[in-house]
């Protein structure tokens, strides 16, 4: 980050503080008369229009797209050095495991379970 160049006003204030006592500097820093509060910029960039038949899913999606967390996540993804194809075999196995059907055969309690049976 580049530091802002000091103005002559800031330099004069610093030189003035060099001659002051610590109590005077503390009193001066507590008074906010010199610095009025800046008004915050509104972050409502998009307005939702109420149509005759509002599409709630579209509104929710538009709202979620404006969320700062999603923007931060996209920025972090762009910044990171992780390429998605580093572990192709592992990702393929994970996809197959996720897509595999759940056991269709009902578990029979009366039949003994063989631990040594190969899968």
C-alpha positions as a LaTeX table, in Angstrom:
\begin{tabular}{lrrr}
\hline
Residue & $x$ (\AA) & $y$ (\AA) & $z$ (\AA) \\
\hline
Unk1 & 0.00 & 0.00 & 0.00 \\
Unk2 & 1.32 & 3.41 & $-0.87$ \\
Unk3 & 1.27 & 5.92 & 1.96 \\
Unk4 & $-0.44$ & 9.23 & 1.33 \\
Unk5 & 1.98 & 12.15 & 1.11 \\
Unk6 & 1.84 & 14.37 & 4.18 \\
Unk7 & 0.22 & 17.74 & 3.72 \\
Unk8 & 1.65 & 20.90 & 5.19 \\
Unk9 & $-1.33$ & 20.93 & 7.55 \\
Unk10 & $-0.44$ & 17.51 & 8.94 \\
Unk11 & 3.23 & 18.47 & 9.28 \\
Unk12 & 2.30 & 21.64 & 11.18 \\
Unk13 & 0.04 & 19.64 & 13.51 \\
Unk14 & 2.81 & 17.12 & 14.18 \\
Unk15 & 5.30 & 19.89 & 14.99 \\
Unk16 & 2.73 & 21.47 & 17.29 \\
Unk17 & 2.28 & 18.16 & 19.12 \\
Unk18 & 6.04 & 17.93 & 19.71 \\
Unk19 & 5.85 & 20.99 & 21.98 \\
Unk20 & 2.66 & 19.93 & 23.79 \\
Unk21 & 2.35 & 17.84 & 26.94 \\
Unk22 & 0.93 & 14.34 & 26.78 \\
Unk23 & $-2.29$ & 15.39 & 28.55 \\
Unk24 & $-2.90$ & 18.13 & 25.99 \\
Unk25 & $-2.40$ & 15.69 & 23.12 \\
Unk26 & $-4.87$ & 13.24 & 24.68 \\
Unk27 & $-7.46$ & 15.99 & 25.17 \\
Unk28 & $-6.98$ & 17.13 & 21.59 \\
Unk29 & $-7.43$ & 13.60 & 20.22 \\
Unk30 & $-10.67$ & 13.12 & 22.17 \\
Unk31 & $-12.39$ & 16.11 & 20.60 \\
Unk32 & $-14.05$ & 15.23 & 17.30 \\
Unk33 & $-14.86$ & 18.80 & 16.29 \\
Unk34 & $-12.21$ & 18.80 & 13.58 \\
Unk35 & $-13.39$ & 15.54 & 11.98 \\
Unk36 & $-17.08$ & 15.39 & 11.08 \\
Unk37 & $-18.44$ & 11.89 & 10.47 \\
Unk38 & $-18.58$ & 10.90 & 6.83 \\
Unk39 & $-21.89$ & 9.57 & 5.61 \\
Unk40 & $-21.70$ & 5.94 & 4.57 \\
Unk41 & $-22.35$ & 5.01 & 0.98 \\
Unk42 & $-25.47$ & 2.91 & 0.52 \\
Unk43 & $-24.73$ & $-0.66$ & $-0.53$ \\
Unk44 & $-28.12$ & $-1.20$ & $-2.09$ \\
Unk45 & $-26.99$ & $-1.16$ & $-5.67$ \\
Unk46 & $-29.91$ & $-3.15$ & $-7.03$ \\
Unk47 & $-33.54$ & $-2.44$ & $-6.37$ \\
Unk48 & $-36.11$ & $-5.21$ & $-6.56$ \\
Unk49 & $-39.07$ & $-4.27$ & $-8.70$ \\
Unk50 & $-42.47$ & $-5.51$ & $-7.65$ \\
Unk51 & $-44.03$ & $-6.93$ & $-10.78$ \\
Unk52 & $-47.58$ & $-8.14$ & $-11.10$ \\
Unk53 & $-46.44$ & $-11.75$ & $-10.51$ \\
Unk54 & $-43.12$ & $-11.61$ & $-8.62$ \\
Unk55 & $-40.81$ & $-14.56$ & $-9.14$ \\
Unk56 & $-39.54$ & $-15.27$ & $-5.63$ \\
Unk57 & $-36.85$ & $-17.72$ & $-6.72$ \\
Unk58 & $-35.37$ & $-15.14$ & $-9.07$ \\
Unk59 & $-35.41$ & $-12.52$ & $-6.31$ \\
Unk60 & $-33.71$ & $-14.83$ & $-3.86$ \\
Unk61 & $-31.07$ & $-15.80$ & $-6.42$ \\
Unk62 & $-30.42$ & $-12.15$ & $-7.26$ \\
Unk63 & $-30.14$ & $-11.33$ & $-3.56$ \\
Unk64 & $-27.74$ & $-14.21$ & $-2.95$ \\
Unk65 & $-25.62$ & $-13.17$ & $-5.94$ \\
Unk66 & $-25.11$ & $-9.75$ & $-4.40$ \\
Unk67 & $-23.88$ & $-11.20$ & $-1.09$ \\
Unk68 & $-20.36$ & $-10.18$ & $-0.23$ \\
Unk69 & $-19.46$ & $-13.68$ & 0.93 \\
Unk70 & $-19.99$ & $-15.03$ & $-2.58$ \\
Unk71 & $-17.89$ & $-12.25$ & $-4.03$ \\
Unk72 & $-15.16$ & $-12.95$ & $-1.49$ \\
Unk73 & $-15.29$ & $-16.66$ & $-2.31$ \\
Unk74 & $-14.90$ & $-15.95$ & $-6.01$ \\
Unk75 & $-11.96$ & $-13.67$ & $-5.32$ \\
Unk76 & $-10.32$ & $-16.27$ & $-3.09$ \\
Unk77 & $-10.78$ & $-18.92$ & $-5.77$ \\
Unk78 & $-9.14$ & $-16.63$ & $-8.31$ \\
Unk79 & $-6.26$ & $-15.88$ & $-5.93$ \\
Unk80 & $-5.54$ & $-19.47$ & $-4.96$ \\
Unk81 & $-3.07$ & $-21.65$ & $-6.82$ \\
Unk82 & $-5.26$ & $-24.76$ & $-6.62$ \\
Unk83 & $-6.12$ & $-26.25$ & $-10.00$ \\
Unk84 & $-9.16$ & $-28.47$ & $-9.98$ \\
Unk85 & $-7.51$ & $-31.29$ & $-11.95$ \\
Unk86 & $-4.64$ & $-32.02$ & $-9.55$ \\
Unk87 & $-6.16$ & $-35.30$ & $-8.34$ \\
Unk88 & $-8.23$ & $-36.65$ & $-11.25$ \\
Unk89 & $-8.39$ & $-40.23$ & $-9.97$ \\
Unk90 & $-9.52$ & $-39.19$ & $-6.51$ \\
Unk91 & $-12.20$ & $-36.85$ & $-7.84$ \\
Unk92 & $-13.44$ & $-39.52$ & $-10.24$ \\
Unk93 & $-13.66$ & $-42.08$ & $-7.43$ \\
Unk94 & $-15.51$ & $-39.60$ & $-5.24$ \\
Unk95 & $-17.99$ & $-38.87$ & $-8.03$ \\
Unk96 & $-18.61$ & $-42.58$ & $-8.56$ \\
Unk97 & $-19.09$ & $-43.14$ & $-4.83$ \\
Unk98 & $-21.57$ & $-40.28$ & $-4.64$ \\
Unk99 & $-23.51$ & $-41.58$ & $-7.64$ \\
Unk100 & $-23.52$ & $-45.21$ & $-6.46$ \\
Unk101 & $-26.99$ & $-46.51$ & $-5.58$ \\
Unk102 & $-27.86$ & $-47.27$ & $-1.98$ \\
Unk103 & $-27.99$ & $-51.00$ & $-1.10$ \\
Unk104 & $-31.05$ & $-52.34$ & $-2.83$ \\
Unk105 & $-30.96$ & $-55.69$ & $-1.00$ \\
Unk106 & $-32.64$ & $-55.57$ & 2.40 \\
Unk107 & $-30.44$ & $-56.56$ & 5.31 \\
Unk108 & $-31.48$ & $-59.99$ & 6.60 \\
Unk109 & $-30.93$ & $-60.28$ & 10.37 \\
Unk110 & $-31.46$ & $-64.03$ & 10.48 \\
Unk111 & $-28.67$ & $-64.72$ & 7.97 \\
Unk112 & $-25.18$ & $-64.67$ & 9.56 \\
Unk113 & $-22.81$ & $-62.04$ & 8.24 \\
Unk114 & $-19.54$ & $-63.40$ & 6.79 \\
Unk115 & $-16.64$ & $-61.07$ & 7.60 \\
Unk116 & $-14.15$ & $-62.98$ & 5.43 \\
Unk117 & $-16.28$ & $-62.81$ & 2.31 \\
Unk118 & $-14.59$ & $-60.76$ & $-0.45$ \\
Unk119 & $-16.61$ & $-57.86$ & $-1.77$ \\
\hline
\end{tabular}
